[in-house]
Amino acid sequence: YRKEFLTTYKEMVDALIACQRPDGFWNVSLHDPGNFGGKELTGTALFVYGITWGINNGTLKKKKYLPAVTRAWNSLVNDCVHPNGFLGYVQGTGKEPKDSQPVGYNNIPNFEDFGLGCFLLAGSEIFKLK
């Protein structure tokens, strides 16, 4: 099923790229900026991880996808990381996004390690970019 999985993966990445915000983030509700439409680290970091993994493994063309990855990574680093390393705009755990709102630069989520793991996964693939 590898071919089928890769086809689905590429279709999903193209759909994600199409709804990326100009500031580099993705909305919690991808197509509805009015539904928790502010900055959000966790989903954006996981998308950066997944797309960059595809570039690094030759599944996605770097020339096509790197601009979206760069825009998102720069937003994560510049807008979410505090000088002391604390991460802002982290969505906490819960049944649905409203369970961890509001998400903000200075808000501490109910499970902050989750966001850190997402950010580190993204950074691990960014580090491997050639």
Short mmCIF file of N, CA and C in Angstrom, two decimals:
data_model
loop_
_atom_site.label_atom_id
_atom_site.label_comp_id
_atom_site.label_asym_id
_atom_site.label_seq_id
_atom_site.Cartn_x
_atom_site.Cartn_y
_atom_site.Cartn_z
N TYR A 1 0.80 -1.21 0.00
CA TYR A 1 0.00 0.00 0.00
C TYR A 1 0.84 1.27 0.00
N ARG A 2 2.14 1.13 -0.10
CA ARG A 2 3.03 2.29 -0.03
C ARG A 2 2.65 3.38 -1.05
N LYS A 3 2.42 2.98 -2.27
CA LYS A 3 2.09 3.95 -3.31
C LYS A 3 0.81 4.71 -2.95
N GLU A 4 -0.17 3.99 -2.46
CA GLU A 4 -1.44 4.61 -2.06
C GLU A 4 -1.23 5.59 -0.90
N PHE A 5 -0.44 5.17 0.08
CA PHE A 5 -0.18 6.04 1.23
C PHE A 5 0.57 7.31 0.81
N LEU A 6 1.55 7.17 -0.06
CA LEU A 6 2.31 8.34 -0.51
C LEU A 6 1.44 9.28 -1.34
N THR A 7 0.55 8.72 -2.14
CA THR A 7 -0.38 9.55 -2.91
C THR A 7 -1.28 10.36 -1.98
N THR A 8 -1.81 9.69 -0.97
CA THR A 8 -2.67 10.38 0.00
C THR A 8 -1.88 11.44 0.76
N TYR A 9 -0.66 11.11 1.17
CA TYR A 9 0.21 12.06 1.87
C TYR A 9 0.43 13.32 1.02
N LYS A 10 0.76 13.14 -0.26
CA LYS A 10 1.00 14.30 -1.14
C LYS A 10 -0.26 15.13 -1.32
N GLU A 11 -1.40 14.47 -1.44
CA GLU A 11 -2.67 15.20 -1.56
C GLU A 11 -2.95 16.01 -0.29
N MET A 12 -2.66 15.41 0.86
CA MET A 12 -2.88 16.12 2.12
C MET A 12 -1.95 17.32 2.26
N VAL A 13 -0.69 17.15 1.87
CA VAL A 13 0.26 18.26 1.95
C VAL A 13 -0.18 19.39 1.03
N ASP A 14 -0.60 19.08 -0.18
CA ASP A 14 -1.07 20.12 -1.09
C ASP A 14 -2.28 20.86 -0.52
N ALA A 15 -3.19 20.12 0.12
CA ALA A 15 -4.36 20.75 0.74
C ALA A 15 -3.94 21.65 1.90
N LEU A 16 -2.96 21.22 2.67
CA LEU A 16 -2.47 22.04 3.79
C LEU A 16 -1.79 23.31 3.30
N ILE A 17 -0.96 23.19 2.28
CA ILE A 17 -0.26 24.35 1.74
C ILE A 17 -1.27 25.39 1.26
N ALA A 18 -2.36 24.92 0.68
CA ALA A 18 -3.37 25.84 0.15
C ALA A 18 -4.06 26.65 1.25
N CYS A 19 -4.08 26.14 2.48
CA CYS A 19 -4.77 26.89 3.54
C CYS A 19 -3.83 27.46 4.59
N GLN A 20 -2.54 27.50 4.28
CA GLN A 20 -1.59 28.14 5.20
C GLN A 20 -1.86 29.65 5.21
N ARG A 21 -1.79 30.23 6.37
CA ARG A 21 -2.01 31.67 6.49
C ARG A 21 -0.80 32.43 5.98
N PRO A 22 -0.97 33.68 5.57
CA PRO A 22 0.17 34.48 5.11
C PRO A 22 1.28 34.64 6.16
N ASP A 23 0.91 34.58 7.46
CA ASP A 23 1.93 34.74 8.50
C ASP A 23 2.69 33.44 8.78
N GLY A 24 2.35 32.36 8.09
CA GLY A 24 3.05 31.10 8.23
C GLY A 24 2.35 30.06 9.08
N PHE A 25 1.40 30.47 9.91
CA PHE A 25 0.68 29.53 10.77
C PHE A 25 -0.48 28.89 10.01
N TRP A 26 -1.02 27.83 10.60
CA TRP A 26 -2.28 27.26 10.16
C TRP A 26 -3.29 27.47 11.28
N ASN A 27 -4.54 27.72 10.91
CA ASN A 27 -5.60 27.87 11.90
C ASN A 27 -5.90 26.53 12.55
N VAL A 28 -6.39 26.57 13.78
CA VAL A 28 -6.84 25.36 14.45
C VAL A 28 -7.90 24.68 13.60
N SER A 29 -8.86 25.45 13.14
CA SER A 29 -9.86 24.98 12.18
C SER A 29 -9.37 25.46 10.82
N LEU A 30 -8.80 24.55 10.05
CA LEU A 30 -8.01 24.92 8.87
C LEU A 30 -8.67 25.93 7.94
N HIS A 31 -9.95 25.80 7.71
CA HIS A 31 -10.63 26.68 6.75
C HIS A 31 -11.50 27.75 7.40
N ASP A 32 -11.44 27.87 8.71
CA ASP A 32 -12.31 28.83 9.40
C ASP A 32 -11.49 29.68 10.37
N PRO A 33 -10.99 30.82 9.89
CA PRO A 33 -10.19 31.68 10.77
C PRO A 33 -10.99 32.27 11.94
N GLY A 34 -12.30 32.21 11.87
CA GLY A 34 -13.14 32.72 12.95
C GLY A 34 -13.29 31.74 14.10
N ASN A 35 -12.88 30.50 13.89
CA ASN A 35 -13.00 29.45 14.89
C ASN A 35 -11.61 29.16 15.45
N PHE A 36 -11.21 29.91 16.49
CA PHE A 36 -9.87 29.81 17.07
C PHE A 36 -8.82 30.09 16.00
N GLY A 37 -8.92 31.24 15.36
CA GLY A 37 -8.07 31.57 14.22
C GLY A 37 -6.77 32.26 14.53
N GLY A 38 -6.38 32.33 15.76
CA GLY A 38 -5.12 32.98 16.10
C GLY A 38 -3.92 32.08 15.85
N LYS A 39 -2.77 32.56 16.24
CA LYS A 39 -1.53 31.78 16.10
C LYS A 39 -1.66 30.52 16.96
N GLU A 40 -1.04 29.43 16.48
CA GLU A 40 -1.11 28.18 17.22
C GLU A 40 0.10 27.35 16.86
N LEU A 41 0.93 27.04 17.83
CA LEU A 41 2.20 26.35 17.60
C LEU A 41 2.04 24.87 17.30
N THR A 42 1.22 24.16 18.02
CA THR A 42 1.25 22.70 17.98
C THR A 42 0.95 22.14 16.60
N GLY A 43 -0.17 22.49 16.02
CA GLY A 43 -0.51 21.99 14.69
C GLY A 43 0.47 22.47 13.64
N THR A 44 0.85 23.75 13.71
CA THR A 44 1.80 24.30 12.75
C THR A 44 3.12 23.54 12.81
N ALA A 45 3.60 23.27 14.02
CA ALA A 45 4.87 22.54 14.16
C ALA A 45 4.75 21.13 13.59
N LEU A 46 3.64 20.46 13.81
CA LEU A 46 3.48 19.11 13.27
C LEU A 46 3.40 19.13 11.74
N PHE A 47 2.78 20.15 11.19
CA PHE A 47 2.75 20.27 9.72
C PHE A 47 4.15 20.53 9.19
N VAL A 48 4.92 21.38 9.86
CA VAL A 48 6.31 21.62 9.45
C VAL A 48 7.09 20.31 9.48
N TYR A 49 6.92 19.56 10.55
CA TYR A 49 7.59 18.26 10.66
C TYR A 49 7.22 17.35 9.48
N GLY A 50 5.95 17.19 9.24
CA GLY A 50 5.50 16.27 8.20
C GLY A 50 5.91 16.68 6.80
N ILE A 51 5.83 17.95 6.50
CA ILE A 51 6.20 18.43 5.17
C ILE A 51 7.72 18.37 4.98
N THR A 52 8.45 18.77 6.00
CA THR A 52 9.91 18.74 5.90
C THR A 52 10.43 17.31 5.82
N TRP A 53 9.77 16.39 6.51
CA TRP A 53 10.12 14.97 6.39
C TRP A 53 10.01 14.54 4.92
N GLY A 54 8.95 14.96 4.26
CA GLY A 54 8.76 14.62 2.86
C GLY A 54 9.84 15.19 1.97
N ILE A 55 10.27 16.40 2.24
CA ILE A 55 11.37 17.01 1.48
C ILE A 55 12.66 16.22 1.73
N ASN A 56 12.95 15.97 2.99
CA ASN A 56 14.19 15.29 3.35
C ASN A 56 14.27 13.86 2.83
N ASN A 57 13.15 13.23 2.61
CA ASN A 57 13.13 11.84 2.15
C ASN A 57 12.83 11.71 0.66
N GLY A 58 12.84 12.83 -0.05
CA GLY A 58 12.67 12.79 -1.50
C GLY A 58 11.26 12.56 -1.98
N THR A 59 10.31 12.65 -1.10
CA THR A 59 8.91 12.44 -1.46
C THR A 59 8.28 13.73 -2.00
N LEU A 60 8.71 14.87 -1.48
CA LEU A 60 8.20 16.17 -1.91
C LEU A 60 9.34 16.98 -2.52
N LYS A 61 9.02 17.75 -3.53
CA LYS A 61 10.01 18.58 -4.20
C LYS A 61 10.34 19.81 -3.34
N LYS A 62 11.61 19.96 -3.03
CA LYS A 62 12.06 21.04 -2.16
C LYS A 62 11.68 22.40 -2.72
N LYS A 63 11.86 22.59 -3.98
CA LYS A 63 11.59 23.90 -4.60
C LYS A 63 10.12 24.31 -4.40
N LYS A 64 9.22 23.36 -4.47
CA LYS A 64 7.80 23.66 -4.34
C LYS A 64 7.37 23.87 -2.88
N TYR A 65 7.90 23.06 -1.97
CA TYR A 65 7.38 23.04 -0.60
C TYR A 65 8.21 23.81 0.42
N LEU A 66 9.46 24.07 0.12
CA LEU A 66 10.31 24.75 1.09
C LEU A 66 9.81 26.15 1.46
N PRO A 67 9.25 26.93 0.54
CA PRO A 67 8.77 28.26 0.96
C PRO A 67 7.71 28.20 2.08
N ALA A 68 6.81 27.24 2.01
CA ALA A 68 5.79 27.11 3.06
C ALA A 68 6.42 26.68 4.38
N VAL A 69 7.37 25.76 4.30
CA VAL A 69 8.07 25.30 5.50
C VAL A 69 8.85 26.45 6.12
N THR A 70 9.55 27.19 5.32
CA THR A 70 10.36 28.31 5.82
C THR A 70 9.47 29.36 6.47
N ARG A 71 8.37 29.70 5.82
CA ARG A 71 7.44 30.70 6.38
C ARG A 71 6.92 30.22 7.74
N ALA A 72 6.54 28.96 7.84
CA ALA A 72 6.00 28.43 9.08
C ALA A 72 7.07 28.35 10.17
N TRP A 73 8.25 27.83 9.82
CA TRP A 73 9.31 27.70 10.82
C TRP A 73 9.73 29.07 11.36
N ASN A 74 9.88 30.04 10.47
CA ASN A 74 10.24 31.39 10.92
C ASN A 74 9.18 31.96 11.85
N SER A 75 7.91 31.70 11.57
CA SER A 75 6.84 32.18 12.45
C SER A 75 6.91 31.50 13.80
N LEU A 76 7.17 30.21 13.81
CA LEU A 76 7.27 29.50 15.08
C LEU A 76 8.41 30.06 15.93
N VAL A 77 9.57 30.22 15.31
CA VAL A 77 10.75 30.69 16.04
C VAL A 77 10.59 32.15 16.47
N ASN A 78 10.11 32.98 15.60
CA ASN A 78 10.05 34.42 15.88
C ASN A 78 8.85 34.83 16.73
N ASP A 79 7.74 34.12 16.62
CA ASP A 79 6.52 34.53 17.32
C ASP A 79 6.21 33.72 18.57
N CYS A 80 6.76 32.52 18.69
CA CYS A 80 6.35 31.63 19.77
C CYS A 80 7.41 31.41 20.85
N VAL A 81 8.67 31.50 20.50
CA VAL A 81 9.74 31.19 21.45
C VAL A 81 10.09 32.43 22.27
N HIS A 82 9.94 32.30 23.58
CA HIS A 82 10.31 33.38 24.49
C HIS A 82 11.83 33.40 24.65
N PRO A 83 12.38 34.52 25.10
CA PRO A 83 13.83 34.59 25.32
C PRO A 83 14.37 33.51 26.26
N ASN A 84 13.54 33.04 27.20
CA ASN A 84 13.98 32.01 28.14
C ASN A 84 13.69 30.59 27.64
N GLY A 85 13.15 30.47 26.41
CA GLY A 85 12.87 29.16 25.84
C GLY A 85 11.43 28.69 25.99
N PHE A 86 10.64 29.35 26.83
CA PHE A 86 9.23 29.01 26.97
C PHE A 86 8.54 29.15 25.61
N LEU A 87 7.60 28.29 25.33
CA LEU A 87 6.86 28.36 24.07
C LEU A 87 5.47 28.91 24.29
N GLY A 88 5.11 29.89 23.50
CA GLY A 88 3.77 30.45 23.53
C GLY A 88 2.90 29.89 22.42
N TYR A 89 1.62 30.17 22.49
CA TYR A 89 0.62 29.74 21.50
C TYR A 89 0.52 28.23 21.40
N VAL A 90 0.69 27.55 22.54
CA VAL A 90 0.61 26.09 22.57
C VAL A 90 -0.81 25.68 22.95
N GLN A 91 -1.40 24.85 22.14
CA GLN A 91 -2.72 24.31 22.43
C GLN A 91 -2.55 23.14 23.38
N GLY A 92 -3.29 23.15 24.46
CA GLY A 92 -3.21 22.05 25.42
C GLY A 92 -4.01 20.85 24.95
N THR A 93 -4.02 19.84 25.79
CA THR A 93 -4.76 18.63 25.46
C THR A 93 -6.23 18.82 25.79
N GLY A 94 -7.06 18.02 25.19
CA GLY A 94 -8.48 18.08 25.45
C GLY A 94 -9.26 17.38 24.36
N LYS A 95 -10.51 17.26 24.58
CA LYS A 95 -11.38 16.59 23.61
C LYS A 95 -11.49 17.39 22.31
N GLU A 96 -11.42 18.70 22.43
CA GLU A 96 -11.54 19.57 21.26
C GLU A 96 -10.81 20.88 21.55
N PRO A 97 -10.53 21.68 20.51
CA PRO A 97 -9.73 22.89 20.69
C PRO A 97 -10.26 23.85 21.76
N LYS A 98 -11.56 23.95 21.91
CA LYS A 98 -12.10 24.90 22.89
C LYS A 98 -11.68 24.56 24.31
N ASP A 99 -11.28 23.30 24.56
CA ASP A 99 -10.89 22.88 25.90
C ASP A 99 -9.61 23.54 26.37
N SER A 100 -8.81 24.06 25.47
CA SER A 100 -7.54 24.66 25.89
C SER A 100 -7.42 26.12 25.48
N GLN A 101 -8.54 26.76 25.27
CA GLN A 101 -8.52 28.17 24.90
C GLN A 101 -8.60 29.04 26.14
N PRO A 102 -8.09 30.24 26.15
CA PRO A 102 -7.44 30.87 25.01
C PRO A 102 -5.97 30.45 24.90
N VAL A 103 -5.50 30.41 23.67
CA VAL A 103 -4.10 30.15 23.38
C VAL A 103 -3.44 31.52 23.19
N GLY A 104 -2.32 31.75 23.83
CA GLY A 104 -1.66 33.04 23.71
C GLY A 104 -0.18 32.93 23.95
N TYR A 105 0.50 34.01 23.71
CA TYR A 105 1.95 34.05 23.85
C TYR A 105 2.38 33.72 25.28
N ASN A 106 1.64 34.23 26.27
CA ASN A 106 2.01 34.05 27.67
C ASN A 106 1.18 33.00 28.40
N ASN A 107 0.25 32.36 27.72
CA ASN A 107 -0.62 31.38 28.38
C ASN A 107 0.11 30.05 28.53
N ILE A 108 0.00 29.48 29.71
CA ILE A 108 0.60 28.16 29.97
C ILE A 108 -0.48 27.12 29.74
N PRO A 109 -0.27 26.20 28.78
CA PRO A 109 -1.28 25.18 28.51
C PRO A 109 -1.34 24.16 29.63
N ASN A 110 -2.40 23.35 29.61
CA ASN A 110 -2.56 22.37 30.66
C ASN A 110 -1.61 21.19 30.52
N PHE A 111 -0.88 21.11 29.43
CA PHE A 111 0.11 20.04 29.23
C PHE A 111 1.17 20.56 28.27
N GLU A 112 2.08 21.37 28.80
CA GLU A 112 3.03 22.10 27.95
C GLU A 112 4.05 21.22 27.24
N ASP A 113 4.30 20.00 27.73
CA ASP A 113 5.27 19.13 27.06
C ASP A 113 4.82 18.75 25.66
N PHE A 114 3.52 18.69 25.43
CA PHE A 114 2.99 18.34 24.12
C PHE A 114 3.50 19.31 23.05
N GLY A 115 3.39 20.58 23.32
CA GLY A 115 3.85 21.59 22.36
C GLY A 115 5.35 21.54 22.15
N LEU A 116 6.08 21.31 23.22
CA LEU A 116 7.53 21.19 23.10
C LEU A 116 7.91 20.03 22.19
N GLY A 117 7.25 18.90 22.35
CA GLY A 117 7.53 17.75 21.49
C GLY A 117 7.25 18.05 20.03
N CYS A 118 6.15 18.74 19.75
CA CYS A 118 5.82 19.13 18.38
C CYS A 118 6.90 20.03 17.80
N PHE A 119 7.31 21.00 18.59
CA PHE A 119 8.33 21.95 18.16
C PHE A 119 9.66 21.24 17.90
N LEU A 120 10.05 20.33 18.79
CA LEU A 120 11.31 19.60 18.62
C LEU A 120 11.27 18.66 17.41
N LEU A 121 10.13 18.03 17.16
CA LEU A 121 10.00 17.21 15.95
C LEU A 121 10.23 18.06 14.71
N ALA A 122 9.58 19.21 14.65
CA ALA A 122 9.76 20.10 13.50
C ALA A 122 11.22 20.51 13.37
N GLY A 123 11.82 20.92 14.47
CA GLY A 123 13.22 21.33 14.44
C GLY A 123 14.16 20.23 14.02
N SER A 124 13.84 18.98 14.38
CA SER A 124 14.71 17.86 14.00
C SER A 124 14.75 17.67 12.50
N GLU A 125 13.63 17.90 11.83
CA GLU A 125 13.61 17.78 10.36
C GLU A 125 14.21 19.03 9.71
N ILE A 126 13.97 20.19 10.28
CA ILE A 126 14.58 21.42 9.76
C ILE A 126 16.10 21.29 9.82
N PHE A 127 16.61 20.74 10.89
CA PHE A 127 18.05 20.57 11.08
C PHE A 127 18.65 19.68 9.97
N LYS A 128 17.88 18.72 9.50
CA LYS A 128 18.36 17.79 8.47
C LYS A 128 18.28 18.34 7.05
N LEU A 129 17.59 19.47 6.87
CA LEU A 129 17.44 20.03 5.52
C LEU A 129 18.79 20.28 4.87
N LYS A 130 18.89 19.93 3.61
CA LYS A 130 20.12 20.16 2.86
C LYS A 130 19.87 21.11 1.72
#
